[in-house]
């Protein structure tokens, strides 16, 4: 494994940690803390998202630039909204 591959592995691991932290916010509420006096689930999610951003910066430093593309972001937001409406029709999502 070379150093770029290593950075890609760590980036993938950080993406999983973002997912894990988001699930804890859903399962245990944003303001709950696993340990007394520790960070809230929302604070942990924020940390993990920033760890992911750090990995994107490290990849960019190596020439692997992941550009923020608003047209792709808008497309994803549209798809998520469509699926959310469908889930509401099925009674899975309440609102």
JSON list of C-alpha atoms in Angstrom, two decimals:
[
{"chain": "A", "resi": 1, "resn": "UNK", "atom": "CA", "xyz": [0.00, 0.00, 0.00]},
{"chain": "A", "resi": 2, "resn": "UNK", "atom": "CA", "xyz": [1.37, 3.42, -0.83]},
{"chain": "A", "resi": 3, "resn": "UNK", "atom": "CA", "xyz": [0.67, 6.61, 1.11]},
{"chain": "A", "resi": 4, "resn": "UNK", "atom": "CA", "xyz": [-2.15, 7.72, -1.19]},
{"chain": "A", "resi": 5, "resn": "UNK", "atom": "CA", "xyz": [-3.89, 4.38, -0.77]},
{"chain": "A", "resi": 6, "resn": "UNK", "atom": "CA", "xyz": [-3.43, 4.75, 2.98]},
{"chain": "A", "resi": 7, "resn": "UNK", "atom": "CA", "xyz": [-5.11, 8.18, 2.91]},
{"chain": "A", "resi": 8, "resn": "UNK", "atom": "CA", "xyz": [-7.99, 6.73, 0.91]},
{"chain": "A", "resi": 9, "resn": "UNK", "atom": "CA", "xyz": [-8.46, 3.96, 3.49]},
{"chain": "A", "resi": 10, "resn": "UNK", "atom": "CA", "xyz": [-8.52, 6.48, 6.32]},
{"chain": "A", "resi": 11, "resn": "UNK", "atom": "CA", "xyz": [-10.96, 8.64, 4.35]},
{"chain": "A", "resi": 12, "resn": "UNK", "atom": "CA", "xyz": [-13.29, 5.65, 3.98]},
{"chain": "A", "resi": 13, "resn": "UNK", "atom": "CA", "xyz": [-12.98, 4.93, 7.70]},
{"chain": "A", "resi": 14, "resn": "UNK", "atom": "CA", "xyz": [-13.86, 8.52, 8.54]},
{"chain": "A", "resi": 15, "resn": "UNK", "atom": "CA", "xyz": [-16.94, 8.29, 6.30]},
{"chain": "A", "resi": 16, "resn": "UNK", "atom": "CA", "xyz": [-18.07, 5.26, 8.31]},
{"chain": "A", "resi": 17, "resn": "UNK", "atom": "CA", "xyz": [-17.49, 7.18, 11.55]},
{"chain": "A", "resi": 18, "resn": "UNK", "atom": "CA", "xyz": [-19.71, 10.01, 10.26]},
{"chain": "A", "resi": 19, "resn": "UNK", "atom": "CA", "xyz": [-22.41, 7.42, 9.57]},
{"chain": "A", "resi": 20, "resn": "UNK", "atom": "CA", "xyz": [-21.99, 5.88, 13.01]},
{"chain": "A", "resi": 21, "resn": "UNK", "atom": "CA", "xyz": [-22.23, 9.28, 14.74]},
{"chain": "A", "resi": 22, "resn": "UNK", "atom": "CA", "xyz": [-25.34, 10.23, 12.73]},
{"chain": "A", "resi": 23, "resn": "UNK", "atom": "CA", "xyz": [-27.02, 6.99, 13.77]},
{"chain": "A", "resi": 24, "resn": "UNK", "atom": "CA", "xyz": [-26.27, 7.74, 17.44]},
{"chain": "A", "resi": 25, "resn": "UNK", "atom": "CA", "xyz": [-27.96, 11.14, 17.08]},
{"chain": "A", "resi": 26, "resn": "UNK", "atom": "CA", "xyz": [-31.04, 9.34, 15.77]},
{"chain": "A", "resi": 27, "resn": "UNK", "atom": "CA", "xyz": [-30.99, 6.51, 18.31]},
{"chain": "A", "resi": 28, "resn": "UNK", "atom": "CA", "xyz": [-30.13, 8.45, 21.45]},
{"chain": "A", "resi": 29, "resn": "UNK", "atom": "CA", "xyz": [-31.02, 12.12, 20.68]},
{"chain": "A", "resi": 30, "resn": "UNK", "atom": "CA", "xyz": [-28.64, 14.92, 19.69]},
{"chain": "A", "resi": 31, "resn": "UNK", "atom": "CA", "xyz": [-27.93, 16.11, 23.23]},
{"chain": "A", "resi": 32, "resn": "UNK", "atom": "CA", "xyz": [-27.35, 12.77, 24.94]},
{"chain": "A", "resi": 33, "resn": "UNK", "atom": "CA", "xyz": [-23.82, 11.82, 25.90]},
{"chain": "A", "resi": 34, "resn": "UNK", "atom": "CA", "xyz": [-22.49, 8.29, 26.13]},
{"chain": "A", "resi": 35, "resn": "UNK", "atom": "CA", "xyz": [-20.31, 9.26, 29.07]},
{"chain": "A", "resi": 36, "resn": "UNK", "atom": "CA", "xyz": [-21.17, 11.77, 31.81]},
{"chain": "A", "resi": 37, "resn": "UNK", "atom": "CA", "xyz": [-19.54, 15.08, 30.98]},
{"chain": "A", "resi": 38, "resn": "UNK", "atom": "CA", "xyz": [-18.47, 13.81, 27.56]},
{"chain": "A", "resi": 39, "resn": "UNK", "atom": "CA", "xyz": [-19.41, 15.30, 24.21]},
{"chain": "A", "resi": 40, "resn": "UNK", "atom": "CA", "xyz": [-23.02, 15.15, 23.08]},
{"chain": "A", "resi": 41, "resn": "UNK", "atom": "CA", "xyz": [-23.95, 12.98, 20.14]},
{"chain": "A", "resi": 42, "resn": "UNK", "atom": "CA", "xyz": [-24.28, 16.12, 18.02]},
{"chain": "A", "resi": 43, "resn": "UNK", "atom": "CA", "xyz": [-20.82, 17.32, 19.08]},
{"chain": "A", "resi": 44, "resn": "UNK", "atom": "CA", "xyz": [-19.42, 13.92, 18.18]},
{"chain": "A", "resi": 45, "resn": "UNK", "atom": "CA", "xyz": [-21.09, 14.12, 14.76]},
{"chain": "A", "resi": 46, "resn": "UNK", "atom": "CA", "xyz": [-19.56, 17.55, 14.22]},
{"chain": "A", "resi": 47, "resn": "UNK", "atom": "CA", "xyz": [-16.10, 16.21, 15.14]},
{"chain": "A", "resi": 48, "resn": "UNK", "atom": "CA", "xyz": [-16.43, 13.25, 12.80]},
{"chain": "A", "resi": 49, "resn": "UNK", "atom": "CA", "xyz": [-17.60, 15.43, 9.90]},
{"chain": "A", "resi": 50, "resn": "UNK", "atom": "CA", "xyz": [-14.58, 17.68, 10.45]},
{"chain": "A", "resi": 51, "resn": "UNK", "atom": "CA", "xyz": [-12.28, 14.65, 10.60]},
{"chain": "A", "resi": 52, "resn": "UNK", "atom": "CA", "xyz": [-13.70, 13.69, 7.18]},
{"chain": "A", "resi": 53, "resn": "UNK", "atom": "CA", "xyz": [-13.06, 17.23, 5.89]},
{"chain": "A", "resi": 54, "resn": "UNK", "atom": "CA", "xyz": [-9.47, 16.91, 7.13]},
{"chain": "A", "resi": 55, "resn": "UNK", "atom": "CA", "xyz": [-9.02, 13.78, 5.07]},
{"chain": "A", "resi": 56, "resn": "UNK", "atom": "CA", "xyz": [-10.39, 15.53, 1.98]},
{"chain": "A", "resi": 57, "resn": "UNK", "atom": "CA", "xyz": [-7.82, 18.26, 2.55]},
{"chain": "A", "resi": 58, "resn": "UNK", "atom": "CA", "xyz": [-5.03, 15.71, 2.90]},
{"chain": "A", "resi": 59, "resn": "UNK", "atom": "CA", "xyz": [-6.13, 14.07, -0.34]},
{"chain": "A", "resi": 60, "resn": "UNK", "atom": "CA", "xyz": [-6.17, 17.49, -2.03]},
{"chain": "A", "resi": 61, "resn": "UNK", "atom": "CA", "xyz": [-2.63, 18.09, -0.77]},
{"chain": "A", "resi": 62, "resn": "UNK", "atom": "CA", "xyz": [-1.68, 14.94, -2.71]},
{"chain": "A", "resi": 63, "resn": "UNK", "atom": "CA", "xyz": [-3.45, 16.11, -5.88]},
{"chain": "A", "resi": 64, "resn": "UNK", "atom": "CA", "xyz": [-6.71, 14.19, -5.38]},
{"chain": "A", "resi": 65, "resn": "UNK", "atom": "CA", "xyz": [-9.10, 17.13, -5.37]},
{"chain": "A", "resi": 66, "resn": "UNK", "atom": "CA", "xyz": [-12.74, 16.45, -4.57]},
{"chain": "A", "resi": 67, "resn": "UNK", "atom": "CA", "xyz": [-14.57, 19.53, -5.80]},
{"chain": "A", "resi": 68, "resn": "UNK", "atom": "CA", "xyz": [-17.80, 20.80, -4.31]},
{"chain": "A", "resi": 69, "resn": "UNK", "atom": "CA", "xyz": [-20.16, 20.81, -7.30]},
{"chain": "A", "resi": 70, "resn": "UNK", "atom": "CA", "xyz": [-23.43, 22.57, -6.65]},
{"chain": "A", "resi": 71, "resn": "UNK", "atom": "CA", "xyz": [-25.22, 20.87, -9.55]},
{"chain": "A", "resi": 72, "resn": "UNK", "atom": "CA", "xyz": [-24.49, 17.45, -8.02]},
{"chain": "A", "resi": 73, "resn": "UNK", "atom": "CA", "xyz": [-25.52, 18.68, -4.58]},
{"chain": "A", "resi": 74, "resn": "UNK", "atom": "CA", "xyz": [-28.79, 20.07, -5.96]},
{"chain": "A", "resi": 75, "resn": "UNK", "atom": "CA", "xyz": [-29.49, 16.82, -7.79]},
{"chain": "A", "resi": 76, "resn": "UNK", "atom": "CA", "xyz": [-28.96, 14.81, -4.61]},
{"chain": "A", "resi": 77, "resn": "UNK", "atom": "CA", "xyz": [-31.19, 17.13, -2.59]},
{"chain": "A", "resi": 78, "resn": "UNK", "atom": "CA", "xyz": [-33.93, 16.71, -5.18]},
{"chain": "A", "resi": 79, "resn": "UNK", "atom": "CA", "xyz": [-33.65, 12.89, -5.08]},
{"chain": "A", "resi": 80, "resn": "UNK", "atom": "CA", "xyz": [-33.71, 12.83, -1.27]},
{"chain": "A", "resi": 81, "resn": "UNK", "atom": "CA", "xyz": [-36.79, 15.09, -1.23]},
{"chain": "A", "resi": 82, "resn": "UNK", "atom": "CA", "xyz": [-38.57, 12.83, -3.73]},
{"chain": "A", "resi": 83, "resn": "UNK", "atom": "CA", "xyz": [-37.81, 9.69, -1.72]},
{"chain": "A", "resi": 84, "resn": "UNK", "atom": "CA", "xyz": [-38.84, 11.42, 1.50]},
{"chain": "A", "resi": 85, "resn": "UNK", "atom": "CA", "xyz": [-42.22, 12.32, -0.02]},
{"chain": "A", "resi": 86, "resn": "UNK", "atom": "CA", "xyz": [-42.63, 8.69, -1.11]},
{"chain": "A", "resi": 87, "resn": "UNK", "atom": "CA", "xyz": [-41.75, 7.48, 2.38]},
{"chain": "A", "resi": 88, "resn": "UNK", "atom": "CA", "xyz": [-44.34, 9.90, 3.77]},
{"chain": "A", "resi": 89, "resn": "UNK", "atom": "CA", "xyz": [-46.96, 8.45, 1.44]},
{"chain": "A", "resi": 90, "resn": "UNK", "atom": "CA", "xyz": [-46.07, 4.98, 2.73]},
{"chain": "A", "resi": 91, "resn": "UNK", "atom": "CA", "xyz": [-46.41, 6.20, 6.32]},
{"chain": "A", "resi": 92, "resn": "UNK", "atom": "CA", "xyz": [-42.75, 5.52, 7.15]},
{"chain": "A", "resi": 93, "resn": "UNK", "atom": "CA", "xyz": [-41.86, 9.20, 7.61]},
{"chain": "A", "resi": 94, "resn": "UNK", "atom": "CA", "xyz": [-44.25, 11.36, 9.60]},
{"chain": "A", "resi": 95, "resn": "UNK", "atom": "CA", "xyz": [-44.75, 15.05, 8.89]}
]
